[in-house]
Coordinates of C-alpha atoms and ligand atoms in Angstrom, one line a residue:
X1 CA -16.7 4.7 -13.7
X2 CA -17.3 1.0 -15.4
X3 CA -20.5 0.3 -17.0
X4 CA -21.8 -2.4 -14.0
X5 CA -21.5 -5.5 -16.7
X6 CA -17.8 -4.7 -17.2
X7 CA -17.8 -4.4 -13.5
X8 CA -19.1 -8.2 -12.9
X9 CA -16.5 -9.4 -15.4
X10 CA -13.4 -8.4 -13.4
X11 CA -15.0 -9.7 -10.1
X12 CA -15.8 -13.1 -11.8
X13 CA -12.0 -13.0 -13.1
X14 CA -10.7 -11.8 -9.8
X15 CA -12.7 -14.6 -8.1
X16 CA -11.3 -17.1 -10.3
X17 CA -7.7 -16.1 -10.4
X18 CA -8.2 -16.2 -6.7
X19 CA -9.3 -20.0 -7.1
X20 CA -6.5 -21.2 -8.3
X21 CA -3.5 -18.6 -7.4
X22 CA -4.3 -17.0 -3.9
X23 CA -5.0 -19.3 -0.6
X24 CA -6.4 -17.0 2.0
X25 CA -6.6 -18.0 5.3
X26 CA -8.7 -17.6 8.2
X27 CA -6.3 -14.9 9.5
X28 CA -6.8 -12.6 5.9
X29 CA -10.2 -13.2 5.6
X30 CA -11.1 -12.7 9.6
X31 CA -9.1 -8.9 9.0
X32 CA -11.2 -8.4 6.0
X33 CA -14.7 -9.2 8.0
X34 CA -14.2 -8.0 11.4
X35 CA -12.9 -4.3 9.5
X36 CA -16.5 -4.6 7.3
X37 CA -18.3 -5.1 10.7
X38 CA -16.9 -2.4 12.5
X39 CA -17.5 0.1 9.4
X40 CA -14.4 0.5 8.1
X41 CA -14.7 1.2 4.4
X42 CA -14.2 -1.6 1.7
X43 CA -11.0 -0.3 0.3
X44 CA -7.9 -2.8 1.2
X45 CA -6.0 -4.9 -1.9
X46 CA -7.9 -7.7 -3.4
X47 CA -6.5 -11.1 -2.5
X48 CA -4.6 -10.9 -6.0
X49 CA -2.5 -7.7 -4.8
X50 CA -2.1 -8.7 -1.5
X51 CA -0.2 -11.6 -3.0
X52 CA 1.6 -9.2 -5.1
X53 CA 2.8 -7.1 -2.4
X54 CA 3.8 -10.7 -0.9
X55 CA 5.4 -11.6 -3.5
X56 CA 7.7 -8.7 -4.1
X57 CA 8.1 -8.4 -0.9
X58 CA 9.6 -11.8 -1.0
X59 CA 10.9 -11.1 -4.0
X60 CA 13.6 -8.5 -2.6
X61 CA 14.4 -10.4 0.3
X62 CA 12.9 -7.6 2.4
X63 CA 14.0 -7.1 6.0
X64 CA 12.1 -3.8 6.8
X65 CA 9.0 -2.7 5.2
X66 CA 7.2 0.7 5.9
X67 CA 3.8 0.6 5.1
X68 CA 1.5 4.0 5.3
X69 CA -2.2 3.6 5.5
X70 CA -3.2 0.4 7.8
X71 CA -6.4 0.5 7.7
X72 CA -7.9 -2.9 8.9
X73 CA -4.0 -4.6 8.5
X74 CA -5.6 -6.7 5.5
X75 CA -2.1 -5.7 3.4
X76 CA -0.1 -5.7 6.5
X77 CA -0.7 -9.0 6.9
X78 CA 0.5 -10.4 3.4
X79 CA 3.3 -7.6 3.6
X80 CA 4.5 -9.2 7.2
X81 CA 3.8 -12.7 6.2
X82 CA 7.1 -12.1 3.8
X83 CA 9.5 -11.1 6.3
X84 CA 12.4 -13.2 7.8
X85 CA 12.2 -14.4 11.6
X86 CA 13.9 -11.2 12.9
X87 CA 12.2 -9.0 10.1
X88 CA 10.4 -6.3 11.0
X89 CA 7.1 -4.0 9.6
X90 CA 6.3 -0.4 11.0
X91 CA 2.6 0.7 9.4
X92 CA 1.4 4.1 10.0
X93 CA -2.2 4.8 10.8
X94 CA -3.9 8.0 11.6
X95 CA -7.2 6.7 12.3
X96 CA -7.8 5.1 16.6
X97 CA -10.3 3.4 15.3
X98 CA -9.0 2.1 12.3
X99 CA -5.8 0.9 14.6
X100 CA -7.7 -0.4 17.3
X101 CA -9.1 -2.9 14.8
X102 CA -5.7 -3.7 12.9
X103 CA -4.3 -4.7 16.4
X104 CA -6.4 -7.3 16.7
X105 CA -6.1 -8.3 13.4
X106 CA -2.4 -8.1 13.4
X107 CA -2.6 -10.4 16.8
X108 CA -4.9 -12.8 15.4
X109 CA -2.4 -13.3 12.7
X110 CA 0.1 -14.3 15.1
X111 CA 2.1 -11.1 13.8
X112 CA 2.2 -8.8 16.7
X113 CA 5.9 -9.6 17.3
X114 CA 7.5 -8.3 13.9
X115 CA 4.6 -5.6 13.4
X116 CA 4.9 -1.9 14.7
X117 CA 1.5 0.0 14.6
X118 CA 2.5 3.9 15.1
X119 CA -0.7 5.9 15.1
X120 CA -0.9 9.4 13.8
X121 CA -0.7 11.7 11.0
X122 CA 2.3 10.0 8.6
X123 CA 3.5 13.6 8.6
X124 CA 4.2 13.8 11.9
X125 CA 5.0 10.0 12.5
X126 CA 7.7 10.0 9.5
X127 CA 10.4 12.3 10.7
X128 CA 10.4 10.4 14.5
X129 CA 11.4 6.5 12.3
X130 CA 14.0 9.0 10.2
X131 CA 15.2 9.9 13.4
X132 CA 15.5 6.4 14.3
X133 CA 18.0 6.4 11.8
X134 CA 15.3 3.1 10.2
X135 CA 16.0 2.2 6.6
X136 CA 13.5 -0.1 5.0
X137 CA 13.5 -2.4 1.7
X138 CA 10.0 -2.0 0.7
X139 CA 7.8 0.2 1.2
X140 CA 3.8 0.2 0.3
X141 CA 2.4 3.8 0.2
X142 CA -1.6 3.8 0.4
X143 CA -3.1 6.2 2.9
X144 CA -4.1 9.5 1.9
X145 CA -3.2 10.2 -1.7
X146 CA -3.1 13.9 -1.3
X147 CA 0.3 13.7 0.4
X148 CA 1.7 10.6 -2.1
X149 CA 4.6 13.1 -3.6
X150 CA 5.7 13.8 0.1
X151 CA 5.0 10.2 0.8
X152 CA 7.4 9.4 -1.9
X153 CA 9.9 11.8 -1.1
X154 CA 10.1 10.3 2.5
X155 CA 10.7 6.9 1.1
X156 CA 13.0 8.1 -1.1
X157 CA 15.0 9.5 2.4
X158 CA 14.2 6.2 4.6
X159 CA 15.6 3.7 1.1
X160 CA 18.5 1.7 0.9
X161 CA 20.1 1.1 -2.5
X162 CA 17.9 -1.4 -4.8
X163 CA 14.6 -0.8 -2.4
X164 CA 11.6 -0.9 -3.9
X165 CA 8.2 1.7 -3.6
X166 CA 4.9 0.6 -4.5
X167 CA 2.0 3.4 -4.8
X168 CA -1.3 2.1 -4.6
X169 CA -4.5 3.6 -6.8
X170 CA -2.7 5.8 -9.0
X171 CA -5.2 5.5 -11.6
X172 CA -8.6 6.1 -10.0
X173 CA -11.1 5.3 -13.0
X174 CA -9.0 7.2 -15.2
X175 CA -9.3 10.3 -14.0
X176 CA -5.3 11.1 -13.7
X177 CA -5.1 11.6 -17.2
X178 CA -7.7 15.2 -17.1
X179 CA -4.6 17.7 -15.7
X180 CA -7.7 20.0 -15.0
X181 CA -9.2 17.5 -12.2
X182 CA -9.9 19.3 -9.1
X183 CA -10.0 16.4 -7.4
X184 CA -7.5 16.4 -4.7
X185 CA -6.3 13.0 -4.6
X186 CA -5.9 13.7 -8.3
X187 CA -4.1 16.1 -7.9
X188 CA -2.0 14.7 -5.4
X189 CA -0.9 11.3 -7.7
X190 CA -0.3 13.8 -10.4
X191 CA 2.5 15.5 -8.3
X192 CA 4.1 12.5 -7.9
X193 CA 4.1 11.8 -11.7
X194 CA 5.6 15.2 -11.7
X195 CA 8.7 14.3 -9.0
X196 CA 8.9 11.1 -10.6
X197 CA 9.6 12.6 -14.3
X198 CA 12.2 14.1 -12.9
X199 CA 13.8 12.1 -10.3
X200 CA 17.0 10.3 -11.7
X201 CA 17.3 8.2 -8.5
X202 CA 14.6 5.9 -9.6
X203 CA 13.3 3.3 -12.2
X204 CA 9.6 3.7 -12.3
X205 CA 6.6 2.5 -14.1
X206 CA 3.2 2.5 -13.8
X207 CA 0.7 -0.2 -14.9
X208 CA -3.3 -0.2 -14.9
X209 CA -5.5 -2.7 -13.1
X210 CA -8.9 -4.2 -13.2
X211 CA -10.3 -6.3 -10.9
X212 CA -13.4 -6.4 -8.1
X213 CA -12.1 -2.8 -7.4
X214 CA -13.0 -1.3 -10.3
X215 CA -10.8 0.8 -12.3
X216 CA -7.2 1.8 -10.6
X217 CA -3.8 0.9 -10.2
X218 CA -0.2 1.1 -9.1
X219 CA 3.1 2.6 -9.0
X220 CA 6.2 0.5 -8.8
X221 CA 9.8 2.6 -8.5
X222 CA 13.0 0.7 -8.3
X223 CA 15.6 2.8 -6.1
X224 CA 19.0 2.6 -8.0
X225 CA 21.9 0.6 -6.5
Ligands
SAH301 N1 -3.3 -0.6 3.2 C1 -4.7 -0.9 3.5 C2 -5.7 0.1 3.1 C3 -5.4 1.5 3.5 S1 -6.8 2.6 3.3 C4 -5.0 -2.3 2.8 O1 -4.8 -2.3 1.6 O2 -5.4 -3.2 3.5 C5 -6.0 4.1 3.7 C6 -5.7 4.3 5.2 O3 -4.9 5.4 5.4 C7 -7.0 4.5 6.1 O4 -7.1 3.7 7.1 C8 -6.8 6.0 6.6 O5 -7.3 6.2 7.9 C9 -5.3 6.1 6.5 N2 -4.8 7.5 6.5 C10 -5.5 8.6 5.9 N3 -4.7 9.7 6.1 C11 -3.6 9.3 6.8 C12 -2.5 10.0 7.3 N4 -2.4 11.3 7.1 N5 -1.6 9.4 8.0 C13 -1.7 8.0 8.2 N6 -2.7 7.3 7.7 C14 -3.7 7.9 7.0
DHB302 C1 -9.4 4.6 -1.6 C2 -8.2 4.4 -0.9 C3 -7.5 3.2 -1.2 O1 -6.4 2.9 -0.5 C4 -8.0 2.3 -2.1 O2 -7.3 1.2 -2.3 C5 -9.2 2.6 -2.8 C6 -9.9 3.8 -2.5 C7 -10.2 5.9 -1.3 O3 -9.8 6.6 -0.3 O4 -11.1 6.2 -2.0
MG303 MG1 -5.2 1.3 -1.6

């Protein structure tokens, strides 16, 4: 954990990087209170990463996203906002209640039309797309981080050449670094360090974050062409 000063820092940065660089609107920040209200835990991107997802998103002129881990839609949101008119977003949730509240935040958004909510275990929900014969540009991986490696391997199946994988909190205050955590979402982003070391199909990196999250950060693979 951050010592509480360090801790007020980020947020004060975050809030003023957020000033000047990120313009949410009523639709973002309605998805952010209505999931608070309803008890959903406080654990989507900061306005900064939404952007970032946005912004790559954009960036590879994405058609076909897969996201996995909804939540309240706050990412789904930025991540659909990128898409072309006939572009289309397919988010996996396991959580009803969790979904039930994304619809309406999806609707609000004016996004119902180009997002597909599938509920269920990502497990189970994975191989029915595959058999849909979907391919997707981008996808965001951020649900249950004891599965990421079979996350990633999934993507890895559902990619086109040049798509691109980002893996949220892959850094969790540090801890990935102690190979003796028994911590299983750990353990479950140090598997996917493992696949990735040796995965040849990829160009991958990893890069730390601070921010009014704490301590964390992401995984960004490039899927050769
Ligand atoms: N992407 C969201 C945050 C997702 S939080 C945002 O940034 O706004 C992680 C979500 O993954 C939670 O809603 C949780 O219910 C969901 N989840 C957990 N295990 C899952 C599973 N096995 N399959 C699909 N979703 C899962
Ligand atoms: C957790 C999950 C997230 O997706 C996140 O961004 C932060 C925390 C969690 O399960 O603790
Ligand atoms: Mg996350």
């Amino acid at each position: 954990m951050i010592p509480q000063s360090l801790h007020k820092t980020f947020s004060a940065v975050d809030g003023y990087i957020d000033s000047y660089l990120v313009s949410a609107d009523s639709a973002l920040k309605a998805a952010r209170k209505t999931a608070a209200a309803a008890g959903l835990p406080d654990i989507a991107v900061t306005p900064s990463q939404g952007r970032l997802l946005y912004l790559l998103a954009r960036s590879v002129k994405a058609r076909n996203i897969l996201e996995i881990g909804t939540l309240g839609a706050y990412s789904t949101i930025w991540l659909a906002r990128a898409l072309p008119a006939n572009g289309k977003l397919i988010t996996l949730e396991f959580s009803p209640k969790h979904a039930q509240i994304a619809h309406k935040n999806i609707a609000r958004a004016g996004l119902s039309r180009k997002v597909d909510l599938r509920e269920g275990a990502a497990l189970d929900t994975l191989p029915k797309i595959a058999a849909e014969r979907r391919r997707f540009d981008f996808f965001f991986i951020d649900a249950d981080k004891e599965n990421n490696a079979n996350y990633f391997q999934w993507a890895l199946k559902l990619a086109r050449p040049a798509s691109l994988i980002f893996v949220d909190n892959v850094i969790r205050d540090g801890k990935v670094a102690d190979p003796r955590s028994k911590d299983p979402m750990i353990q479950g982003v140090r598997r996917l360090n493992d696949l990735l070391k040796k995965e040849k199909r990829v160009i991958a990196t990893t890069v730390q974050t601070v921010g009014t999250k704490g301590y964390d950060g992401f995984t960004l693979a490039l899927v050769a062409r």
